[in-house]
Amino acid sequence: MTSKPMTRRPTASNHRNRSPETAKKLGKLHPRNPHQGRYDFAVLTRALPELAEHTITNPKGESTINFSDSAAVRVLNQALLAHYYGVKFWDIPEGYLCPPIPGRADYIHYIADLLAQTTHVNKDNTPPTGKEIHALDIGTGASAIYPIIGSQSYGWRFTATDIDPISVNTAALICETNPKLKSAVKVKLQSEPKFIFKNIIGRQDYFDVVVCNPPFHASLEEAMEANSRKQHNLQRHRGKNENEQISRSSTKSGNAAQNLNFGGQHKELWSEGGEIAFLTKMAKESQDFAEHVGWFTSLVSKSENIKPLQLLLTQLGVAQMRIIEMSQGQKSTRILAWRFNTDGEE
C-alpha cells in the first residue's frame, strides 16, 4: 500500500461543505466547471463538424439541439468531450446511459476541493494534480465519463469498474483509443455483482478517493414514473437550461428501458432496493477497506436518503462525514463523503 499524504489543516466532522461561491450562486455550476452558460455551438461545431447536422434554432433564434433525440445528445457529448477534454473518440452502445457532462464535471471539481481541504492541503489552497492521485470510479458505465473528466482536468489516474461486460469493454475501448486516456485509466470488470469493493481493491492498493453514481431507482416501474415527470418538466422548461437537458436523451433500443428518454440499461438505472439499498451496501462494505481509501464518496439523488445514511455511517464508526451540495439549473443534488481515518492530520 502506498503511503498516505500528510495534511496541515484541521477539519471538523459532520458539517456541510459549501463554498462561498456556491452559497452566493445557488443553481450555478462550480466556478472551475468550464460548462458555464449556454453551449457555444460555433465552437463545438469546429471541434466536431457532425454537430451541424443536429443543430436547430429555437424560437429565440439561438442554436440548440433536440434534447429528445438520442443521436443529437450523443453527438453533442462527443463535441463537448472533443473540445474541452481533447477526447476525439467517444461513443456508447445504443440504449446505454448518455451522461450529463456539466453535472458530472461538477462532481469532479467538488471532489477536488474536498481533497484540497483535507488530505492534500498545500499553501496555495489549490486542488491536487497529477497521477499521484488515484481515484476509483464505481459503476463507470459505458461512457467512462468521470475518469475522462478527472484525468483531463487534474491529471489524476483512475481505476474504473462496472458489473456489465459491455460497459467495461466499451469504456476500455474509449480509453485505449484516446492517447490522453490510455495511460491514465484502467478499466476492470466486477465479476461478482454482489460486491462493490471486493475483487477491485487489492491488498497493496490505495485510492485517494472513490466516486460513484449509484442506480437511482428500485424498479423499472419507478424509473418509468420518474421519466414521465422528467418529460413533463422538459416540456415546461424547454430551452431554459440546456446543460440540464442533456441528461434526458432518448433511446430507440429494444431493451426494457425503451421508453426512458434519458437512456440507460437495467444496471445503470435501477437495482433491488434502489439507491438507499445500494448505498447501504456500499457504506457497510467500505468499512472493510478503510485503510485503502482516503475518501469514499457518492452522489445521493434523493435528499430523504441522507439522514438514514448519516446514521448508518455513524454506527459504522466513520471519523468524518461531509455533505456537498450541488445545483445545476433547476436540479439540486448532493455528494455524501465519508472516511474512517484522519491519522497524521494536525
CSV table of N, CA and C in Angstrom, one decimal, residues 153-250:
chain,number,residue,atom,x,y,z
A,153,SER,N,-8.9,17.1,-16.4
A,153,SER,CA,-9.0,18.3,-15.7
A,153,SER,C,-7.9,18.4,-14.6
A,154,TYR,N,-7.5,17.3,-14.0
A,154,TYR,CA,-6.5,17.4,-13.0
A,154,TYR,C,-5.3,16.5,-13.1
A,155,GLY,N,-5.3,15.7,-14.2
A,155,GLY,CA,-4.2,14.7,-14.4
A,155,GLY,C,-4.2,13.5,-13.5
A,156,TRP,N,-5.3,13.3,-12.8
A,156,TRP,CA,-5.4,12.1,-11.9
A,156,TRP,C,-5.4,10.8,-12.7
A,157,ARG,N,-5.1,9.7,-12.1
A,157,ARG,CA,-5.3,8.4,-12.7
A,157,ARG,C,-6.5,7.7,-12.1
A,158,PHE,N,-7.1,6.9,-12.9
A,158,PHE,CA,-8.4,6.3,-12.4
A,158,PHE,C,-8.3,4.8,-12.6
A,159,THR,N,-9.0,4.1,-11.7
A,159,THR,CA,-9.4,2.7,-11.9
A,159,THR,C,-10.9,2.8,-12.0
A,160,ALA,N,-11.5,2.3,-13.1
A,160,ALA,CA,-12.9,2.4,-13.4
A,160,ALA,C,-13.5,1.0,-13.4
A,161,THR,N,-14.6,0.8,-12.7
A,161,THR,CA,-15.2,-0.6,-12.6
A,161,THR,C,-16.7,-0.6,-13.0
A,162,ASP,N,-17.1,-1.8,-13.4
A,162,ASP,CA,-18.5,-1.9,-13.7
A,162,ASP,C,-18.8,-3.4,-13.6
A,163,ILE,N,-20.1,-3.8,-13.4
A,163,ILE,CA,-20.5,-5.2,-13.4
A,163,ILE,C,-21.0,-5.6,-14.8
A,164,ASP,N,-21.2,-4.7,-15.7
A,164,ASP,CA,-21.7,-5.0,-17.0
A,164,ASP,C,-20.6,-5.2,-18.0
A,165,PRO,N,-20.4,-6.4,-18.6
A,165,PRO,CA,-19.3,-6.6,-19.5
A,165,PRO,C,-19.3,-5.7,-20.8
A,166,ILE,N,-20.4,-5.3,-21.3
A,166,ILE,CA,-20.5,-4.4,-22.4
A,166,ILE,C,-20.0,-3.0,-22.0
A,167,SER,N,-20.4,-2.6,-20.9
A,167,SER,CA,-19.9,-1.3,-20.4
A,167,SER,C,-18.4,-1.3,-20.2
A,168,VAL,N,-17.9,-2.3,-19.6
A,168,VAL,CA,-16.5,-2.5,-19.4
A,168,VAL,C,-15.7,-2.5,-20.7
A,169,ASN,N,-16.2,-3.2,-21.7
A,169,ASN,CA,-15.5,-3.3,-22.9
A,169,ASN,C,-15.5,-2.0,-23.7
A,170,THR,N,-16.7,-1.3,-23.6
A,170,THR,CA,-16.8,0.0,-24.3
A,170,THR,C,-15.9,1.0,-23.6
A,171,ALA,N,-16.0,1.1,-22.3
A,171,ALA,CA,-15.1,2.1,-21.6
A,171,ALA,C,-13.6,1.8,-21.9
A,172,ALA,N,-13.3,0.5,-21.9
A,172,ALA,CA,-11.9,0.2,-22.1
A,172,ALA,C,-11.5,0.6,-23.5
A,173,LEU,N,-12.4,0.4,-24.5
A,173,LEU,CA,-12.1,0.8,-25.9
A,173,LEU,C,-11.9,2.3,-26.0
A,174,ILE,N,-12.7,3.1,-25.3
A,174,ILE,CA,-12.6,4.5,-25.3
A,174,ILE,C,-11.2,4.9,-24.8
A,175,CYS,N,-10.8,4.3,-23.7
A,175,CYS,CA,-9.6,4.7,-23.1
A,175,CYS,C,-8.4,4.2,-23.9
A,176,GLU,N,-8.5,3.1,-24.5
A,176,GLU,CA,-7.4,2.5,-25.4
A,176,GLU,C,-7.2,3.4,-26.6
A,177,THR,N,-8.3,3.9,-27.2
A,177,THR,CA,-8.3,4.6,-28.5
A,177,THR,C,-7.8,6.0,-28.3
A,178,ASN,N,-8.0,6.6,-27.2
A,178,ASN,CA,-7.6,8.0,-27.0
A,178,ASN,C,-6.2,8.0,-26.3
A,179,PRO,N,-5.2,8.5,-26.9
A,179,PRO,CA,-3.9,8.6,-26.2
A,179,PRO,C,-3.9,9.3,-24.9
A,180,LYS,N,-4.7,10.3,-24.7
A,180,LYS,CA,-4.7,11.0,-23.5
A,180,LYS,C,-5.2,10.2,-22.3
A,181,LEU,N,-6.0,9.1,-22.6
A,181,LEU,CA,-6.6,8.3,-21.6
A,181,LEU,C,-5.9,7.0,-21.4
A,182,LYS,N,-5.1,6.6,-22.4
A,182,LYS,CA,-4.6,5.2,-22.4
A,182,LYS,C,-3.8,4.9,-21.1
A,183,SER,N,-2.9,5.9,-20.7
A,183,SER,CA,-2.1,5.6,-19.5
A,183,SER,C,-2.7,6.1,-18.3
A,184,ALA,N,-3.9,6.7,-18.4
A,184,ALA,CA,-4.5,7.4,-17.2
A,184,ALA,C,-5.6,6.6,-16.6
A,185,VAL,N,-6.2,5.6,-17.4
A,185,VAL,CA,-7.4,4.9,-16.9
A,185,VAL,C,-7.3,3.4,-17.1
A,186,LYS,N,-7.5,2.7,-16.1
A,186,LYS,CA,-7.6,1.2,-16.1
A,186,LYS,C,-9.0,0.8,-15.8
A,187,VAL,N,-9.6,0.0,-16.7
A,187,VAL,CA,-11.0,-0.5,-16.6
A,187,VAL,C,-11.0,-1.9,-16.1
A,188,LYS,N,-11.8,-2.2,-15.1
A,188,LYS,CA,-11.9,-3.6,-14.5
A,188,LYS,C,-13.4,-4.0,-14.4
A,189,LEU,N,-13.6,-5.3,-14.7
A,189,LEU,CA,-14.9,-5.9,-14.5
A,189,LEU,C,-15.1,-6.4,-13.1
A,190,GLN,N,-16.2,-6.0,-12.4
A,190,GLN,CA,-16.5,-6.6,-11.1
A,190,GLN,C,-17.2,-7.9,-11.4
A,191,SER,N,-16.5,-9.0,-11.2
A,191,SER,CA,-17.1,-10.3,-11.6
A,191,SER,C,-18.1,-10.8,-10.7
A,192,GLU,N,-18.2,-10.2,-9.5
A,192,GLU,CA,-19.2,-10.7,-8.5
A,192,GLU,C,-20.1,-9.5,-8.2
A,193,PRO,N,-21.2,-9.3,-8.8
A,193,PRO,CA,-22.1,-8.1,-8.7
A,193,PRO,C,-22.5,-7.9,-7.2
A,194,LYS,N,-22.5,-8.9,-6.4
A,194,LYS,CA,-23.0,-8.7,-5.0
A,194,LYS,C,-22.0,-7.9,-4.2
A,195,PHE,N,-20.8,-7.7,-4.7
A,195,PHE,CA,-19.7,-6.9,-4.1
A,195,PHE,C,-19.5,-5.6,-4.8
A,196,ILE,N,-19.0,-4.6,-4.0
A,196,ILE,CA,-18.6,-3.3,-4.6
A,196,ILE,C,-17.1,-3.2,-4.7
A,197,PHE,N,-16.5,-3.4,-3.5
A,197,PHE,CA,-15.0,-3.2,-3.4
A,197,PHE,C,-14.2,-4.5,-3.5
A,198,LYS,N,-14.8,-5.6,-3.0
A,198,LYS,CA,-14.1,-6.8,-3.1
A,198,LYS,C,-13.8,-7.2,-4.5
A,199,ASN,N,-12.6,-7.8,-4.8
A,199,ASN,CA,-12.2,-8.1,-6.1
A,199,ASN,C,-11.6,-6.9,-6.9
A,200,ILE,N,-11.9,-5.7,-6.4
A,200,ILE,CA,-11.4,-4.5,-7.1
A,200,ILE,C,-10.2,-3.9,-6.4
A,201,ILE,N,-10.4,-3.7,-5.1
A,201,ILE,CA,-9.3,-3.1,-4.3
A,201,ILE,C,-8.4,-4.2,-3.7
A,202,GLY,N,-7.2,-4.2,-4.2
A,202,GLY,CA,-6.2,-5.3,-3.8
A,202,GLY,C,-5.5,-4.9,-2.5
A,203,ARG,N,-4.7,-5.9,-2.0
A,203,ARG,CA,-4.1,-5.8,-0.7
A,203,ARG,C,-3.1,-4.6,-0.7
A,204,GLN,N,-2.5,-4.3,-1.9
A,204,GLN,CA,-1.5,-3.2,-1.9
A,204,GLN,C,-2.0,-1.9,-2.5
A,205,ASP,N,-3.3,-1.9,-2.8
A,205,ASP,CA,-3.9,-0.7,-3.4
A,205,ASP,C,-4.2,0.4,-2.4
A,206,TYR,N,-4.1,1.7,-2.8
A,206,TYR,CA,-4.5,2.8,-2.0
A,206,TYR,C,-5.2,3.8,-3.0
A,207,PHE,N,-6.4,4.2,-2.7
A,207,PHE,CA,-7.1,5.2,-3.5
A,207,PHE,C,-7.4,6.4,-2.7
A,208,ASP,N,-7.1,7.6,-3.3
A,208,ASP,CA,-7.3,8.8,-2.6
A,208,ASP,C,-8.8,9.1,-2.5
A,209,VAL,N,-9.5,8.7,-3.4
A,209,VAL,CA,-11.0,9.0,-3.4
A,209,VAL,C,-11.7,8.0,-4.2
A,210,VAL,N,-12.9,7.6,-3.8
A,210,VAL,CA,-13.9,6.8,-4.5
A,210,VAL,C,-15.0,7.7,-5.0
A,211,VAL,N,-15.4,7.6,-6.3
A,211,VAL,CA,-16.6,8.3,-6.8
A,211,VAL,C,-17.6,7.3,-7.3
A,212,CYS,N,-18.9,7.6,-7.2
A,212,CYS,CA,-19.9,6.7,-7.5
A,212,CYS,C,-21.2,7.4,-7.9
A,213,ASN,N,-21.9,7.0,-8.9
A,213,ASN,CA,-23.2,7.5,-9.3
A,213,ASN,C,-24.1,6.3,-9.3
A,214,PRO,N,-24.7,6.0,-8.1
A,214,PRO,CA,-25.5,4.7,-8.0
A,214,PRO,C,-26.8,4.7,-8.8
A,215,PRO,N,-27.3,3.5,-9.0
A,215,PRO,CA,-28.6,3.4,-9.6
A,215,PRO,C,-29.7,4.1,-8.7
A,216,PHE,N,-30.5,4.9,-9.3
A,216,PHE,CA,-31.4,5.7,-8.5
A,216,PHE,C,-32.7,4.9,-8.1
A,217,HIS,N,-33.2,4.1,-9.0
A,217,HIS,CA,-34.5,3.5,-8.8
A,217,HIS,C,-34.5,2.1,-8.3
A,218,ALA,N,-35.6,1.7,-7.7
A,218,ALA,CA,-35.7,0.3,-7.2
A,218,ALA,C,-36.4,-0.7,-8.2
A,219,SER,N,-37.0,-0.1,-9.2
A,219,SER,CA,-37.6,-1.0,-10.2
A,219,SER,C,-37.8,-0.3,-11.5
A,220,LEU,N,-38.1,-1.0,-12.6
A,220,LEU,CA,-38.4,-0.4,-13.9
A,220,LEU,C,-39.6,0.5,-13.8
A,221,GLU,N,-40.6,0.1,-13.0
A,221,GLU,CA,-41.8,0.9,-12.9
A,221,GLU,C,-41.5,2.3,-12.3
A,222,GLU,N,-40.6,2.3,-11.2
A,222,GLU,CA,-40.3,3.5,-10.6
A,222,GLU,C,-39.5,4.4,-11.6
A,223,ALA,N,-38.6,3.8,-12.4
A,223,ALA,CA,-37.8,4.6,-13.3
A,223,ALA,C,-38.7,5.2,-14.4
A,224,MET,N,-39.7,4.4,-14.8
A,224,MET,CA,-40.7,4.9,-15.8
A,224,MET,C,-41.5,6.1,-15.3
A,225,GLU,N,-41.9,6.0,-14.0
A,225,GLU,CA,-42.7,7.1,-13.4
A,225,GLU,C,-41.8,8.3,-13.3
A,226,ALA,N,-40.6,8.2,-12.9
A,226,ALA,CA,-39.7,9.3,-12.8
A,226,ALA,C,-39.4,9.9,-14.2
A,227,ASN,N,-39.3,9.1,-15.2
A,227,ASN,CA,-39.1,9.6,-16.6
A,227,ASN,C,-40.3,10.4,-17.0
A,228,SER,N,-41.5,9.9,-16.7
A,228,SER,CA,-42.7,10.7,-17.1
A,228,SER,C,-42.7,12.1,-16.5
A,229,ARG,N,-42.3,12.2,-15.2
A,229,ARG,CA,-42.2,13.5,-14.6
A,229,ARG,C,-41.1,14.4,-15.3
A,230,LYS,N,-40.0,13.7,-15.7
A,230,LYS,CA,-38.9,14.5,-16.3
A,230,LYS,C,-39.4,15.0,-17.7
A,231,GLN,N,-40.2,14.2,-18.4
A,231,GLN,CA,-40.7,14.6,-19.7
A,231,GLN,C,-41.6,15.8,-19.6
A,232,HIS,N,-42.4,15.8,-18.5
A,232,HIS,CA,-43.4,16.9,-18.3
A,232,HIS,C,-42.6,18.1,-18.0
A,233,ASN,N,-41.6,18.0,-17.1
A,233,ASN,CA,-40.8,19.2,-16.8
A,233,ASN,C,-40.0,19.7,-18.0
A,234,LEU,N,-39.5,18.8,-18.9
A,234,LEU,CA,-38.8,19.2,-20.1
A,234,LEU,C,-39.7,20.1,-20.9
A,235,GLN,N,-41.0,19.7,-21.1
A,235,GLN,CA,-41.9,20.5,-21.9
A,235,GLN,C,-42.1,21.9,-21.3
A,236,ARG,N,-42.1,22.0,-20.0
A,236,ARG,CA,-42.3,23.3,-19.3
A,236,ARG,C,-41.1,24.1,-19.4
A,237,HIS,N,-39.9,23.5,-19.3
A,237,HIS,CA,-38.7,24.3,-19.3
A,237,HIS,C,-37.8,24.2,-20.5
A,238,ARG,N,-38.4,23.7,-21.6
A,238,ARG,CA,-37.6,23.5,-22.8
A,238,ARG,C,-36.9,24.8,-23.2
A,239,GLY,N,-35.6,24.7,-23.4
A,239,GLY,CA,-34.8,25.8,-23.9
A,239,GLY,C,-34.3,26.7,-22.8
A,240,LYS,N,-34.7,26.5,-21.5
A,240,LYS,CA,-34.3,27.3,-20.5
A,240,LYS,C,-32.9,26.9,-19.9
A,241,ASN,N,-32.6,25.6,-19.9
A,241,ASN,CA,-31.4,25.2,-19.3
A,241,ASN,C,-30.8,24.0,-20.1
A,242,GLU,N,-30.1,24.3,-21.1
A,242,GLU,CA,-29.6,23.2,-22.0
A,242,GLU,C,-28.6,22.2,-21.2
A,243,ASN,N,-27.8,22.8,-20.3
A,243,ASN,CA,-26.9,22.0,-19.6
A,243,ASN,C,-27.6,20.9,-18.8
A,244,GLU,N,-28.8,21.2,-18.3
A,244,GLU,CA,-29.6,20.2,-17.6
A,244,GLU,C,-30.3,19.2,-18.5
A,245,GLN,N,-30.7,19.7,-19.7
A,245,GLN,CA,-31.5,18.9,-20.6
A,245,GLN,C,-30.6,17.8,-21.2
A,246,ILE,N,-29.3,17.9,-21.3
A,246,ILE,CA,-28.5,17.0,-22.0
A,246,ILE,C,-28.7,15.6,-21.3
A,247,SER,N,-29.0,15.5,-20.1
A,247,SER,CA,-29.2,14.2,-19.4
A,247,SER,C,-30.4,13.5,-19.8
A,248,ARG,N,-31.3,14.1,-20.6
A,248,ARG,CA,-32.6,13.5,-20.9
A,248,ARG,C,-32.6,13.0,-22.3
A,249,SER,N,-31.7,12.1,-22.7
A,249,SER,CA,-31.6,11.7,-24.1
A,249,SER,C,-32.6,10.5,-24.3
A,250,SER,N,-33.1,10.4,-25.5
A,250,SER,CA,-34.0,9.3,-25.8
A,250,SER,C,-33.2,8.1,-26.2
